[in-house]
PDB file of C-alpha atoms in Angstrom:
ATOM      1  CA  MET A 648      -0.032   0.003   0.003  1.00 72.00           C
ATOM      2  CA  ALA A 649       2.991   2.278   0.455  1.00 77.00           C
ATOM      3  CA  ASP A 650       3.699   2.297  -3.303  1.00 80.00           C
ATOM      4  CA  PRO A 651       1.098   4.453  -5.151  1.00 82.00           C
ATOM      5  CA  ALA A 652       1.439   2.305  -8.211  1.00 80.00           C
ATOM      6  CA  ASN A 653       0.080  -0.728  -6.396  1.00 83.00           C
ATOM      7  CA  LYS A 654      -3.630  -1.323  -6.790  1.00 88.00           C
ATOM      8  CA  VAL A 655      -6.093  -3.411  -4.754  1.00 89.00           C
ATOM      9  CA  PRO A 656      -7.929  -6.214  -6.675  1.00 89.00           C
ATOM     10  CA  CYS A 657     -11.753  -5.745  -6.631  1.00 89.00           C
ATOM     11  CA  HIS A 658     -14.723  -7.620  -7.950  1.00 85.00           C
ATOM     12  CA  HIS A 659     -16.244  -6.351 -11.213  1.00 78.00           C
ATOM     13  CA  ASP A 660     -20.015  -6.059 -11.032  1.00 78.00           C
ATOM     14  CA  PRO A 661     -21.698  -4.015 -13.799  1.00 76.00           C
ATOM     15  CA  GLU A 662     -24.744  -3.586 -11.548  1.00 82.00           C
ATOM     16  CA  TRP A 663     -22.757  -2.136  -8.620  1.00 81.00           C
ATOM     17  CA  PRO A 664     -24.054   1.325  -7.583  1.00 84.00           C
ATOM     18  CA  ALA A 665     -22.018   4.039  -9.333  1.00 83.00           C
ATOM     19  CA  GLY A 666     -21.287   6.120  -6.271  1.00 83.00           C
ATOM     20  CA  LEU A 667     -19.853   3.294  -4.166  1.00 85.00           C
ATOM     21  CA  PRO A 668     -16.286   2.027  -4.304  1.00 86.00           C
ATOM     22  CA  PRO A 669     -16.060  -1.589  -5.569  1.00 89.00           C
ATOM     23  CA  GLU A 670     -15.976  -4.611  -3.283  1.00 90.00           C
ATOM     24  CA  VAL A 671     -12.436  -5.776  -2.447  1.00 91.00           C
ATOM     25  CA  ASN A 672     -11.514  -9.229  -3.708  1.00 88.00           C
ATOM     26  CA  TRP A 673      -9.935 -10.312  -0.363  1.00 88.00           C
ATOM     27  CA  SER A 674      -9.031 -13.787  -1.663  1.00 85.00           C
ATOM     28  CA  MET A 675      -7.067 -12.449  -4.614  1.00 83.00           C
ATOM     29  CA  LEU A 676      -5.391  -9.857  -2.426  1.00 86.00           C
ATOM     30  CA  CYS A 677      -4.139 -12.670  -0.198  1.00 83.00           C
ATOM     31  CA  LEU A 678      -2.822 -14.537  -3.221  1.00 80.00           C
ATOM     32  CA  LEU A 679      -0.997 -11.424  -4.394  1.00 80.00           C
ATOM     33  CA  LEU A 680       0.501 -10.958  -1.006  1.00 81.00           C
ATOM     34  CA  GLY A 681       1.650 -14.578  -0.897  1.00 79.00           C
ATOM     35  CA  VAL A 682      -0.583 -15.445   2.015  1.00 80.00           C
ATOM     36  CA  GLN A 683      -2.737 -18.575   2.057  1.00 78.00           C
ATOM     37  CA  GLU A 684      -6.444 -17.809   1.829  1.00 74.00           C
ATOM     38  CA  ARG A 685      -7.130 -19.676   5.044  1.00 76.00           C
ATOM     39  CA  PHE A 686      -5.330 -16.862   6.870  1.00 74.00           C
ATOM     40  CA  LEU A 687      -7.667 -14.215   5.374  1.00 75.00           C
ATOM     41  CA  GLY A 688      -9.638 -13.741   8.583  1.00 75.00           C
ATOM     42  CA  SER A 689      -6.638 -13.180  10.765  1.00 78.00           C
ATOM     43  CA  LEU A 690      -4.962 -10.877   8.180  1.00 79.00           C
ATOM     44  CA  PHE A 691      -7.990  -8.657   7.237  1.00 86.00           C
ATOM     45  CA  GLY A 692     -10.685  -9.784   9.652  1.00 82.00           C
ATOM     46  CA  ARG A 693     -12.499  -7.909  12.322  1.00 85.00           C
ATOM     47  CA  SER A 694     -11.315  -9.910  15.338  1.00 85.00           C
ATOM     48  CA  SER A 695      -8.226  -7.924  16.313  1.00 88.00           C
ATOM     49  CA  ALA A 696      -7.160  -4.306  16.270  1.00 91.00           C
ATOM     50  CA  ALA A 697      -4.238  -5.110  13.945  1.00 89.00           C
ATOM     51  CA  SER A 698      -6.428  -6.886  11.363  1.00 87.00           C
ATOM     52  CA  ARG A 699      -9.080  -4.103  11.504  1.00 90.00           C
ATOM     53  CA  ALA A 700      -6.322  -1.521  10.895  1.00 91.00           C
ATOM     54  CA  ARG A 701      -5.032  -3.465   7.871  1.00 90.00           C
ATOM     55  CA  ARG A 702      -8.592  -3.844   6.562  1.00 90.00           C
ATOM     56  CA  ALA A 703      -9.264  -0.083   6.998  1.00 92.00           C
ATOM     57  CA  LYS A 704      -6.047   0.747   5.143  1.00 92.00           C
ATOM     58  CA  VAL A 705      -7.021  -1.389   2.189  1.00 93.00           C
ATOM     59  CA  LEU A 706     -10.526   0.082   2.110  1.00 94.00           C
ATOM     60  CA  ARG A 707      -9.067   3.598   2.320  1.00 93.00           C
ATOM     61  CA  VAL A 708      -6.816   2.893  -0.681  1.00 93.00           C
ATOM     62  CA  VAL A 709      -9.797   1.595  -2.633  1.00 93.00           C
ATOM     63  CA  HIS A 710     -11.814   4.744  -1.717  1.00 92.00           C
ATOM     64  CA  GLU A 711      -8.888   6.854  -3.041  1.00 91.00           C
ATOM     65  CA  GLY A 712      -9.278   5.092  -6.353  1.00 89.00           C
ATOM     66  CA  ARG A 713      -6.244   2.831  -6.263  1.00 90.00           C
ATOM     67  CA  TYR A 714      -7.986  -0.397  -7.349  1.00 88.00           C
ATOM     68  CA  SER A 715      -8.356  -2.563 -10.404  1.00 83.00           C
ATOM     69  CA  TYR A 716     -11.008  -4.996 -11.365  1.00 79.00           C
ATOM     70  CA  GLY A 717      -9.557  -8.482 -10.934  1.00 73.00           C
ATOM     71  CA  LEU A 718      -5.858  -8.875 -11.303  1.00 70.00           C
ATOM     72  CA  PRO A 719      -4.118  -5.501 -11.055  1.00 67.00           C
ATOM     73  CA  LEU A 720      -2.475  -5.374 -14.441  1.00 66.00           C
ATOM     74  CA  GLU A 721      -2.568  -2.966 -17.304  1.00 71.00           C
ATOM     75  CA  LEU A 722      -4.749  -4.200 -20.216  1.00 71.00           C
ATOM     76  CA  THR A 723      -4.310  -3.165 -23.815  1.00 77.00           C
ATOM     77  CA  GLN A 724      -6.410  -0.134 -24.695  1.00 81.00           C
ATOM     78  CA  VAL A 725      -8.762  -0.395 -27.621  1.00 87.00           C
ATOM     79  CA  ARG A 726     -11.077   1.989 -29.555  1.00 89.00           C
ATOM     80  CA  ARG A 727     -14.688   1.040 -28.913  1.00 85.00           C
ATOM     81  CA  PRO A 728     -17.548   1.205 -31.451  1.00 89.00           C
ATOM     82  CA  ASP A 729     -18.871   4.357 -29.687  1.00 92.00           C
ATOM     83  CA  GLY A 730     -15.545   6.113 -30.263  1.00 91.00           C
ATOM     84  CA  SER A 731     -14.372   5.878 -26.675  1.00 90.00           C
ATOM     85  CA  ALA A 732     -11.108   4.215 -25.652  1.00 87.00           C
ATOM     86  CA  GLY A 733     -10.515   1.809 -22.767  1.00 82.00           C
ATOM     87  CA  PRO A 734      -9.227  -1.576 -21.765  1.00 77.00           C
ATOM     88  CA  TRP A 735     -10.296  -4.473 -23.878  1.00 74.00           C
ATOM     89  CA  HIS A 736     -11.720  -6.218 -20.805  1.00 70.00           C
ATOM     90  CA  PRO A 737     -13.138  -4.861 -17.546  1.00 69.00           C
ATOM     91  CA  GLY A 738     -10.750  -7.048 -15.476  1.00 67.00           C
ATOM     92  CA  PHE A 739      -9.876 -10.604 -14.691  1.00 66.00           C
ATOM     93  CA  ASP A 740     -10.869 -12.393 -11.482  1.00 65.00           C
ATOM     94  CA  LEU A 741     -10.250 -16.033 -10.872  1.00 66.00           C
ATOM     95  CA  TYR A 742     -13.672 -17.041 -12.231  1.00 69.00           C
ATOM     96  CA  GLU A 743     -13.177 -15.048 -15.425  1.00 71.00           C
ATOM     97  CA  LEU A 744      -9.735 -16.458 -15.967  1.00 69.00           C
ATOM     98  CA  SER A 745     -11.265 -20.000 -15.718  1.00 71.00           C
ATOM     99  CA  ASN A 746     -13.842 -19.046 -18.289  1.00 75.00           C
ATOM    100  CA  LEU A 747     -11.334 -17.525 -20.671  1.00 75.00           C
ATOM    101  CA  ALA A 748      -9.068 -20.584 -20.381  1.00 75.00           C
ATOM    102  CA  THR A 749     -12.001 -22.888 -21.236  1.00 82.00           C
ATOM    103  CA  THR A 750     -12.965 -20.632 -24.212  1.00 81.00           C
ATOM    104  CA  LEU A 751      -9.409 -20.602 -25.484  1.00 80.00           C
ATOM    105  CA  ARG A 752      -9.095 -24.371 -25.167  1.00 81.00           C
ATOM    106  CA  ASN A 753     -12.320 -24.860 -27.038  1.00 82.00           C
ATOM    107  CA  ALA A 754     -11.302 -22.485 -29.821  1.00 81.00           C
ATOM    108  CA  ALA A 755      -7.883 -24.235 -30.166  1.00 82.00           C
ATOM    109  CA  PHE A 756      -9.599 -27.609 -30.339  1.00 76.00           C
ATOM    110  CA  CYS A 757     -11.987 -26.397 -33.063  1.00 74.00           C
ATOM    111  CA  TRP A 758      -9.072 -24.917 -35.020  1.00 67.00           C
ATOM    112  CA  TRP A 759      -7.084 -28.127 -34.650  1.00 67.00           C
ATOM    113  CA  ARG A 760      -9.956 -30.304 -35.824  1.00 71.00           C
ATOM    114  CA  ARG A 761     -10.487 -28.118 -38.891  1.00 73.00           C
ATOM    115  CA  CYS A 762      -6.829 -27.950 -39.841  1.00 69.00           C
ATOM    116  CA  ARG A 763      -6.118 -31.674 -39.779  1.00 62.00           C
TER     117      ARG A 763
END
C-alpha cells in the first residue's frame, strides 16, 4: 500500500451502484501478498485491532481510487464502437480467468480439428 502504483484487486459487477467504491476481492489480495487464503480472517478480519487496521487501510486505498477489477495489471487499450477508448476487458478475476481458459481451449480444439 505504500507504493502508489500498487492497486487493490476488486470484484467487477456491472450492476454495482455508481457512487460506491467496488468490493475488495480479499481472496485475490491474499494470493498477491503470498498469504494462504485460510489466513484471510486473521490478516484482514474484524477480530483484532491489527487486522481491523489493515482492513481499514485497504478500504481507504480503494476509496482513493487505487483499485483494479480483478488482477491488477494494465490491459491493452482499444477503440470502442462508440468512439471511446478503454481496456479491452473490464478485469480478470479467478472465475473469469477460468472461463477464458475454457474458451481458449475450445477455440484451439476447433481450429485443430478443422486444420487436420
